[in-house]
Amino acid sequence: AYPSHFPDSLTEVIANNEKICNYVDIPLQHISDNVLKSMRRGITKRRTVEMLSNLKKKIPNIALRTTFISGYPNETEKDFEELCEFVKEFEFDRFGVFNYSPEENTVSFDLGDPIPDEIKEERKANLMEIHKDISEKKNAELVGGKLKVLIDDFSEDYYFARSERDAPEVDCEVLIKPGDKKYNIGEFCTVEIVDHNEYDLIAR
């Protein structure tokens, strides 16, 4: 769901329709107005914050995923610090970071690739470290509660499942300790969260 085209009316639909998962993937790419303008994202930091705040207000249990770009050609140290503070403040549920690379036929191609790869990697690692702490905190808050999950796979040690907060292959997993009951791939079940790590939940 691209931020510049996300209709406010869709928030109401998600909030009031039980058939829709409370999960939205919004690739923000950055939050600094300097970088957003250069990317021609068609949105400002202020409007982004308003949109995200409205989503969280209208759908209190919504899970928000986003992705950011590290090392965009005109990203200054100040821009990056602003992005870090935004990530700390907003506490996204799901999160990804990609290093910038020049792509032909994009608005940024003529800007070149002036930021060294080691700086890109350092910034990416800093962002992922911030989110790791946020993810662990959010997972800890779920321990003792129950979740409806979908069984995706299994091994000798665990069933691998996901909740409505987790897109397949890119997000976290719920690892279910085998019990007396057998489950099939594609089956829903309700589990109790008993433990966690930085990204995954342990359940029974």
XYZ file of N, CA and C in Angstrom:
612
model
N 0.860 -1.179 0.000
C 0.000 0.000 0.000
C 0.899 1.232 0.000
N 1.005 1.896 -1.150
C 1.931 3.025 -1.241
C 1.396 4.225 -0.459
N 2.227 4.842 0.358
C 1.749 5.869 1.300
C 1.076 7.064 0.645
N 1.548 7.464 -0.535
C 0.971 8.656 -1.159
C -0.421 8.405 -1.728
N -0.820 7.144 -1.854
C -2.132 6.820 -2.425
C -3.021 6.053 -1.443
N -2.669 6.053 -0.181
C -3.441 5.268 0.786
C -4.685 6.054 1.206
N -5.885 5.595 0.825
C -7.111 6.353 1.132
C -7.533 6.185 2.591
N -7.934 7.286 3.209
C -8.400 7.216 4.590
C -9.594 6.279 4.738
N -10.416 6.195 3.697
C -11.606 5.338 3.776
C -11.240 3.866 3.943
N -10.052 3.475 3.451
C -9.635 2.085 3.577
C -9.394 1.713 5.036
N -8.955 2.676 5.829
C -8.757 2.441 7.255
C -10.061 2.007 7.908
N -11.153 2.671 7.553
C -12.461 2.328 8.103
C -12.875 0.914 7.690
N -12.593 0.549 6.458
C -12.951 -0.786 5.970
C -12.204 -1.866 6.756
N -10.899 -1.675 6.928
C -10.104 -2.653 7.674
C -10.601 -2.759 9.116
N -10.891 -1.616 9.708
C -11.308 -1.585 11.114
C -12.643 -2.277 11.343
N -13.515 -2.259 10.328
C -14.889 -2.728 10.541
C -15.245 -4.008 9.806
N -14.282 -4.623 9.125
C -14.569 -5.857 8.398
C -13.720 -6.984 8.981
N -14.363 -7.929 9.644
C -13.626 -8.998 10.324
C -12.965 -9.970 9.344
N -13.301 -9.890 8.057
C -12.688 -10.773 7.063
C -11.294 -10.303 6.666
N -10.939 -9.083 7.024
C -9.667 -8.507 6.597
C -8.639 -8.582 7.729
N -7.464 -9.103 7.425
C -6.393 -9.150 8.427
C -5.991 -7.732 8.821
N -5.679 -7.559 10.091
C -5.213 -6.262 10.591
C -3.711 -6.121 10.343
N -3.369 -6.061 9.066
C -1.966 -6.024 8.647
C -1.875 -5.173 7.394
N -0.967 -4.199 7.407
C -0.755 -3.363 6.233
C 0.748 -3.205 5.999
N 1.162 -3.428 4.764
C 2.559 -3.248 4.369
C 2.654 -1.926 3.601
N 3.332 -0.947 4.196
C 3.470 0.376 3.586
C 4.956 0.679 3.406
N 5.497 0.554 2.188
C 6.928 0.808 1.969
C 7.238 2.301 1.975
N 7.671 2.799 3.112
C 7.894 4.240 3.262
C 9.177 4.717 2.581
N 10.203 3.883 2.546
C 11.511 4.166 1.943
C 12.370 5.160 2.725
N 11.743 6.228 3.261
C 12.480 7.182 4.097
C 11.469 8.055 4.816
N 11.962 8.932 5.703
C 11.056 9.849 6.390
C 11.518 11.299 6.275
N 12.774 11.524 5.930
C 13.285 12.891 5.773
C 12.657 13.541 4.545
N 12.123 14.756 4.709
C 11.531 15.461 3.573
C 12.552 15.687 2.462
N 13.804 15.893 2.829
C 14.866 16.080 1.847
C 14.977 14.866 0.925
N 14.974 13.674 1.506
C 15.107 12.446 0.715
C 13.796 12.109 0.002
N 12.676 12.258 0.694
C 11.378 11.958 0.074
C 11.147 12.811 -1.176
N 11.541 14.071 -1.115
C 11.372 14.963 -2.264
C 12.240 14.509 -3.428
N 13.484 14.132 -3.130
C 14.383 13.674 -4.175
C 13.886 12.372 -4.801
N 13.300 11.513 -3.989
C 12.749 10.247 -4.486
C 11.444 10.445 -5.272
N 10.868 11.642 -5.132
C 9.564 11.954 -5.734
C 8.490 10.981 -5.239
N 8.464 10.815 -3.927
C 7.507 9.891 -3.325
C 6.099 10.475 -3.257
N 5.968 11.787 -3.434
C 4.644 12.387 -3.451
C 4.016 12.500 -2.082
N 4.844 12.501 -1.023
C 4.322 12.601 0.333
C 5.383 13.241 1.220
N 4.955 13.908 2.278
C 5.873 14.540 3.226
C 5.922 13.747 4.521
N 6.884 14.096 5.350
C 6.963 13.458 6.663
C 5.682 13.712 7.456
N 5.201 14.949 7.436
C 4.001 15.291 8.201
C 2.806 14.440 7.779
N 2.597 14.316 6.478
C 1.470 13.522 5.994
C 1.657 12.045 6.318
N 2.892 11.559 6.251
C 3.179 10.170 6.596
C 2.813 9.885 8.049
N 3.241 10.770 8.944
C 2.952 10.595 10.369
C 1.449 10.644 10.621
N 0.758 11.566 9.957
C -0.696 11.656 10.114
C -1.381 10.361 9.682
N -0.970 9.827 8.544
C -1.568 8.601 8.018
C -1.335 7.414 8.951
N -0.097 7.239 9.393
C 0.232 6.116 10.267
C -0.449 6.250 11.630
N -0.493 7.460 12.159
C -1.142 7.696 13.452
C -2.628 7.405 13.366
N -3.243 7.751 12.241
C -4.660 7.480 12.042
C -4.926 5.981 11.980
N -4.047 5.253 11.300
C -4.182 3.796 11.240
C -4.120 3.178 12.640
N -3.145 3.606 13.431
C -2.978 3.038 14.767
C -4.116 3.436 15.707
N -4.667 4.624 15.488
C -5.775 5.093 16.324
C -7.061 4.337 15.996
N -7.351 4.182 14.696
C -8.601 3.541 14.275
C -8.547 2.016 14.403
N -7.330 1.435 14.291
C -7.168 -0.028 14.370
C -6.070 -0.302 15.395
N -6.401 -0.278 16.695
C -5.377 -0.361 17.749
C -4.486 -1.599 17.668
N -5.016 -2.716 17.137
C -4.218 -3.945 17.085
C -3.615 -4.193 15.702
N -3.501 -3.158 14.892
C -2.952 -3.339 13.548
C -1.459 -3.630 13.594
N -1.014 -4.489 12.667
C 0.419 -4.750 12.495
C 0.877 -4.005 11.250
N 1.900 -3.184 11.400
C 2.399 -2.378 10.280
C 3.792 -2.836 9.876
N 3.948 -3.168 8.603
C 5.257 -3.494 8.049
C 5.696 -2.349 7.147
N 6.994 -2.068 7.147
C 7.537 -1.085 6.211
C 8.940 -1.476 5.801
N 9.436 -0.813 4.759
C 10.823 -0.990 4.326
C 11.447 0.381 4.104
N 12.745 0.455 4.367
C 13.497 1.683 4.165
C 14.714 1.411 3.287
N 15.220 2.472 2.670
C 16.425 2.377 1.852
C 17.580 3.041 2.591
N 18.694 2.346 2.674
C 19.901 2.864 3.314
C 20.879 3.360 2.253
N 21.359 4.592 2.437
C 22.394 5.100 1.544
C 21.882 5.656 0.241
N 20.671 6.229 0.246
C 20.189 6.929 -0.939
C 21.186 8.055 -1.262
N 21.423 8.363 -2.549
C 22.521 9.275 -2.935
C 22.615 10.592 -2.165
N 21.477 11.225 -1.843
C 21.587 12.502 -1.133
C 21.206 12.390 0.347
N 21.246 11.172 0.883
C 20.954 10.977 2.311
C 22.147 11.460 3.147
N 21.939 12.522 3.884
C 22.989 13.044 4.747
C 22.966 12.314 6.093
N 23.984 12.573 6.898
C 24.013 11.986 8.236
C 22.814 12.484 9.048
N 22.447 13.739 8.846
C 21.286 14.299 9.539
C 19.997 13.609 9.105
N 19.862 13.333 7.807
C 18.693 12.611 7.307
C 18.602 11.233 7.944
N 19.761 10.572 8.031
C 19.770 9.221 8.602
C 19.415 9.246 10.084
N 19.929 10.211 10.817
C 19.587 10.333 12.239
C 18.091 10.584 12.423
N 17.519 11.373 11.526
C 16.074 11.632 11.580
C 15.299 10.331 11.351
N 15.776 9.520 10.427
C 15.136 8.233 10.163
C 15.225 7.318 11.384
N 16.373 7.266 12.014
C 16.550 6.429 13.208
C 15.592 6.839 14.315
N 15.462 8.128 14.546
C 14.558 8.619 15.592
C 13.109 8.274 15.266
N 12.749 8.359 14.001
C 11.396 8.010 13.579
C 11.111 6.531 13.825
N 12.064 5.673 13.496
C 11.891 4.231 13.702
C 11.742 3.919 15.191
N 12.543 4.574 16.030
C 12.436 4.372 17.474
C 11.071 4.819 17.993
N 10.613 5.948 17.491
C 9.367 6.526 17.983
C 8.145 5.736 17.524
N 8.148 5.293 16.262
C 6.937 4.707 15.722
C 6.805 3.217 16.016
N 7.916 2.504 16.210
C 7.906 1.088 16.595
C 7.087 0.217 15.640
N 7.578 0.062 14.426
C 6.911 -0.797 13.453
C 6.939 -2.251 13.904
N 5.899 -2.978 13.536
C 5.810 -4.395 13.914
C 6.719 -5.257 13.048
N 6.749 -4.974 11.769
C 7.571 -5.728 10.827
C 8.379 -4.735 10.006
N 9.585 -5.153 9.563
C 10.550 -4.131 9.170
C 11.611 -4.716 8.246
N 11.993 -3.960 7.226
C 13.086 -4.375 6.359
C 13.892 -3.172 5.909
N 15.165 -3.385 5.599
C 16.050 -2.326 5.103
C 16.830 -2.877 3.916
N 16.915 -2.068 2.850
C 17.672 -2.448 1.669
C 18.693 -1.364 1.346
N 19.886 -1.776 0.983
C 20.901 -0.818 0.561
C 20.551 -0.262 -0.823
N 20.783 1.023 -1.011
C 20.520 1.664 -2.299
C 21.456 1.110 -3.372
N 20.894 0.876 -4.548
C 21.704 0.553 -5.723
C 21.087 1.254 -6.925
N 21.918 1.801 -7.823
C 21.391 2.539 -8.976
C 20.584 1.636 -9.910
N 19.440 2.117 -10.343
C 18.603 1.387 -11.292
C 18.279 2.315 -12.454
N 18.532 1.849 -13.653
C 18.224 2.669 -14.834
C 16.729 2.963 -14.907
N 16.416 4.094 -15.496
C 15.021 4.532 -15.671
C 14.324 4.848 -14.347
N 15.110 5.191 -13.326
C 14.534 5.681 -12.074
C 14.962 7.134 -11.896
N 14.200 7.859 -11.061
C 14.486 9.295 -10.890
C 15.833 9.540 -10.231
N 16.344 8.545 -9.511
C 17.599 8.748 -8.778
C 18.832 8.325 -9.557
N 18.651 7.735 -10.736
C 19.794 7.168 -11.458
C 20.861 8.218 -11.768
N 20.426 9.425 -12.141
C 21.374 10.482 -12.491
C 22.149 11.015 -11.280
N 21.711 10.664 -10.085
C 22.414 11.114 -8.880
C 23.673 10.299 -8.617
N 23.809 9.193 -9.333
C 24.968 8.339 -9.126
C 24.823 7.497 -7.868
N 25.965 7.076 -7.339
C 25.978 6.217 -6.152
C 27.124 6.646 -5.246
N 27.025 7.877 -4.683
C 28.177 8.463 -3.998
C 28.464 7.912 -2.603
N 27.498 7.265 -1.971
C 27.710 6.799 -0.594
C 28.378 5.428 -0.616
N 29.530 5.283 0.039
C 30.267 4.010 0.018
C 29.444 2.851 0.585
N 29.713 1.658 0.082
C 28.977 0.474 0.526
C 29.112 0.243 2.026
N 30.288 0.543 2.582
C 30.473 0.308 4.015
C 29.587 1.226 4.854
N 29.336 2.447 4.360
C 28.426 3.356 5.064
C 26.992 2.850 4.956
N 26.618 2.373 3.784
C 25.283 1.790 3.610
C 25.068 0.626 4.576
N 26.060 -0.266 4.652
C 25.947 -1.430 5.534
C 25.861 -1.022 7.002
N 26.647 -0.018 7.358
C 26.637 0.460 8.743
C 25.270 1.042 9.098
N 24.715 1.845 8.208
C 23.401 2.435 8.466
C 22.316 1.358 8.517
N 22.403 0.408 7.600
C 21.435 -0.696 7.596
C 21.500 -1.472 8.910
N 22.700 -1.782 9.353
C 22.868 -2.533 10.606
C 22.320 -1.751 11.796
N 22.530 -0.437 11.807
C 22.010 0.390 12.901
C 20.488 0.352 12.944
N 19.858 0.448 11.771
C 18.391 0.407 11.718
C 17.863 -0.949 12.163
N 18.506 -2.021 11.712
C 18.045 -3.363 12.085
C 18.244 -3.618 13.576
N 19.283 -3.049 14.165
C 19.506 -3.202 15.604
C 18.411 -2.487 16.393
N 18.014 -1.309 15.921
C 16.920 -0.582 16.573
C 15.641 -1.418 16.526
N 15.375 -1.968 15.346
C 14.129 -2.739 15.222
C 14.183 -4.056 15.990
N 15.348 -4.662 16.097
C 15.464 -5.920 16.845
C 14.995 -5.723 18.286
N 15.397 -4.630 18.910
C 14.973 -4.349 20.283
C 13.465 -4.110 20.361
N 12.924 -3.426 19.348
C 11.488 -3.168 19.316
C 10.725 -4.481 19.152
N 11.186 -5.334 18.248
C 10.529 -6.611 17.983
C 10.545 -7.499 19.219
N 11.679 -7.537 19.913
C 11.764 -8.367 21.116
C 10.805 -7.860 22.191
N 10.699 -6.552 22.332
C 9.772 -5.981 23.310
C 8.327 -6.337 22.972
N 7.966 -6.210 21.708
C 6.596 -6.521 21.286
C 6.291 -8.005 21.476
N 7.250 -8.870 21.177
C 7.041 -10.303 21.375
C 6.866 -10.651 22.845
N 7.642 -9.994 23.697
C 7.533 -10.245 25.139
C 6.140 -9.907 25.655
N 5.536 -8.885 25.074
C 4.197 -8.469 25.504
C 3.125 -9.497 25.146
N 3.424 -10.385 24.189
C 2.449 -11.392 23.754
C 2.499 -12.677 24.580
N 3.571 -12.858 25.354
C 3.723 -14.081 26.148
C 2.588 -14.174 27.180
N 1.975 -15.349 27.229
C 0.843 -15.562 28.137
C -0.505 -15.389 27.459
N -0.505 -14.796 26.266
C -1.741 -14.594 25.525
C -1.965 -15.686 24.497
N -3.065 -15.578 23.760
C -3.409 -16.573 22.751
C -3.475 -15.926 21.370
N -3.141 -16.725 20.352
C -3.177 -16.265 18.973
C -3.813 -17.332 18.089
N -4.578 -16.881 17.102
C -5.040 -17.772 16.051
C -3.975 -17.796 14.978
N -3.516 -18.999 14.612
C -2.429 -19.119 13.649
C -2.781 -20.118 12.551
N -2.028 -20.037 11.470
C -2.174 -20.934 10.339
C -0.923 -21.799 10.244
N -1.097 -23.124 10.182
C 0.041 -24.031 10.087
C 0.626 -23.979 8.676
N 1.937 -23.677 8.587
C 2.619 -23.578 7.299
C 3.488 -24.790 6.990
N 4.091 -25.372 8.034
C 5.046 -26.464 7.828
C 5.290 -27.146 9.167
N 6.078 -28.218 9.164
C 6.390 -28.888 10.431
C 7.706 -29.640 10.297
N 8.309 -29.901 11.470
C 9.519 -30.712 11.554
C 9.361 -31.612 12.768
N 10.416 -32.319 13.136
C 10.350 -33.167 14.332
C 10.200 -32.328 15.594
N 10.714 -31.114 15.568
C 10.739 -30.294 16.775
C 9.578 -29.317 16.885
N 9.094 -28.786 15.759
C 8.073 -27.745 15.815
C 7.123 -27.833 14.628
N 5.913 -27.300 14.849
C 5.071 -26.861 13.755
C 5.437 -25.390 13.499
N 5.523 -25.013 12.240
C 5.809 -23.621 11.875
C 4.507 -22.973 11.428
N 4.131 -21.893 12.102
C 2.851 -21.251 11.828
C 3.045 -19.744 11.757
N 1.984 -19.057 11.328
C 2.010 -17.594 11.316
C 0.636 -17.062 11.695
N 0.660 -15.899 12.308
C -0.574 -15.220 12.682
C -0.944 -14.234 11.585
N -2.042 -13.508 11.778
C -2.431 -12.507 10.784
C -1.439 -11.343 10.744
N -0.507 -11.303 11.697
C 0.502 -10.262 11.753
C 1.757 -10.607 10.934
N 1.711 -11.754 10.257
C 2.920 -12.253 9.593
C 2.649 -12.671 8.159
N 3.277 -11.976 7.201
C 3.192 -12.385 5.806
C 4.118 -13.573 5.574
N 3.753 -14.474 4.662
C 4.595 -15.657 4.431
C 5.972 -15.298 3.903
N 6.965 -16.008 4.403
C 8.360 -15.959 3.941
C 9.139 -14.717 4.378
N 8.477 -13.584 4.623
C 9.224 -12.368 4.944
C 9.122 -11.965 6.414
N 8.126 -12.472 7.135
C 7.917 -12.043 8.512
C 8.250 -13.151 9.502
N 7.919 -12.882 10.758
C 8.237 -13.794 11.850
C 7.396 -15.064 11.775
N 7.767 -16.049 12.594
C 7.026 -17.307 12.655
C 6.600 -17.582 14.093
N 5.568 -18.402 14.218
C 5.150 -18.929 15.516
C 5.559 -20.397 15.526
N 6.444 -20.773 16.434
C 6.945 -22.140 16.525
C 6.151 -22.876 17.595
N 5.412 -23.894 17.193
C 4.517 -24.599 18.110
C 5.144 -25.925 18.526
N 5.270 -26.115 19.821
C 5.797 -27.375 20.337
C 4.758 -28.476 20.113
N 5.160 -29.619 19.533
C 4.196 -30.690 19.268
C 3.567 -31.210 20.562
N 2.275 -31.480 20.499
C 1.557 -32.063 21.628
C 0.865 -33.338 21.191
N -0.223 -33.673 21.855
C -0.951 -34.898 21.521
C -1.686 -34.784 20.188
N -2.118 -33.579 19.845
C -2.896 -33.395 18.631
C -1.989 -33.162 17.430
N -2.372 -33.759 16.304
C -1.644 -33.569 15.052
C -2.336 -32.484 14.224
N -1.536 -31.663 13.561
C -2.085 -30.613 12.702
C -1.632 -30.807 11.265
N -2.439 -30.326 10.350
C -2.116 -30.411 8.931
C -1.737 -29.028 8.398
N -0.892 -28.996 7.376
C -0.558 -27.731 6.727
C -1.834 -27.108 6.164
N -2.018 -25.806 6.429
C -3.224 -25.124 5.983
C -4.335 -25.097 7.014
N -4.084 -25.699 8.169
C -5.099 -25.747 9.228
C -4.903 -24.578 10.204
N -6.023 -24.022 10.670
C -5.982 -22.986 11.700
C -6.039 -23.626 13.077
N -5.375 -23.012 14.043
C -5.521 -23.440 15.436
C -5.229 -22.249 16.345
N -5.669 -22.355 17.566
C -5.401 -21.317 18.568
C -4.315 -21.818 19.502
N -3.293 -20.993 19.724
C -2.154 -21.399 20.542
C -1.927 -20.406 21.674
N -1.240 -20.875 22.700
C -0.817 -20.007 23.800
C 0.661 -19.692 23.618
N 1.015 -18.418 23.699
C 2.416 -18.003 23.560
C 3.126 -18.211 24.892
N 4.184 -19.004 24.874
C 4.880 -19.350 26.122
C 6.287 -18.773 26.190
N 6.855 -18.355 25.065
C 8.220 -17.807 25.079
C 8.436 -17.040 23.767
N 9.603 -16.424 23.637
C 9.892 -15.634 22.452
C 11.387 -15.429 22.301
N 11.801 -15.006 21.109
C 13.144 -14.470 20.902
C 12.991 -13.124 20.198
N 14.035 -12.639 19.564
C 13.946 -11.302 18.960
C 12.840 -11.208 17.920
N 12.631 -12.282 17.168
C 11.687 -12.182 16.053
C 10.559 -13.217 16.100
N 10.803 -14.392 16.630
C 9.792 -15.458 16.600
C 9.147 -15.685 17.954
N 7.960 -16.297 17.904
C 7.226 -16.643 19.110
C 7.246 -18.163 19.294
N 7.301 -18.603 20.550
C 7.224 -20.025 20.887
C 5.856 -20.270 21.522
N 5.168 -21.312 21.056
C 3.776 -21.513 21.510
C 3.511 -22.991 21.793
N 2.324 -23.214 22.403
C 1.843 -24.583 22.599
C 0.332 -24.579 22.394
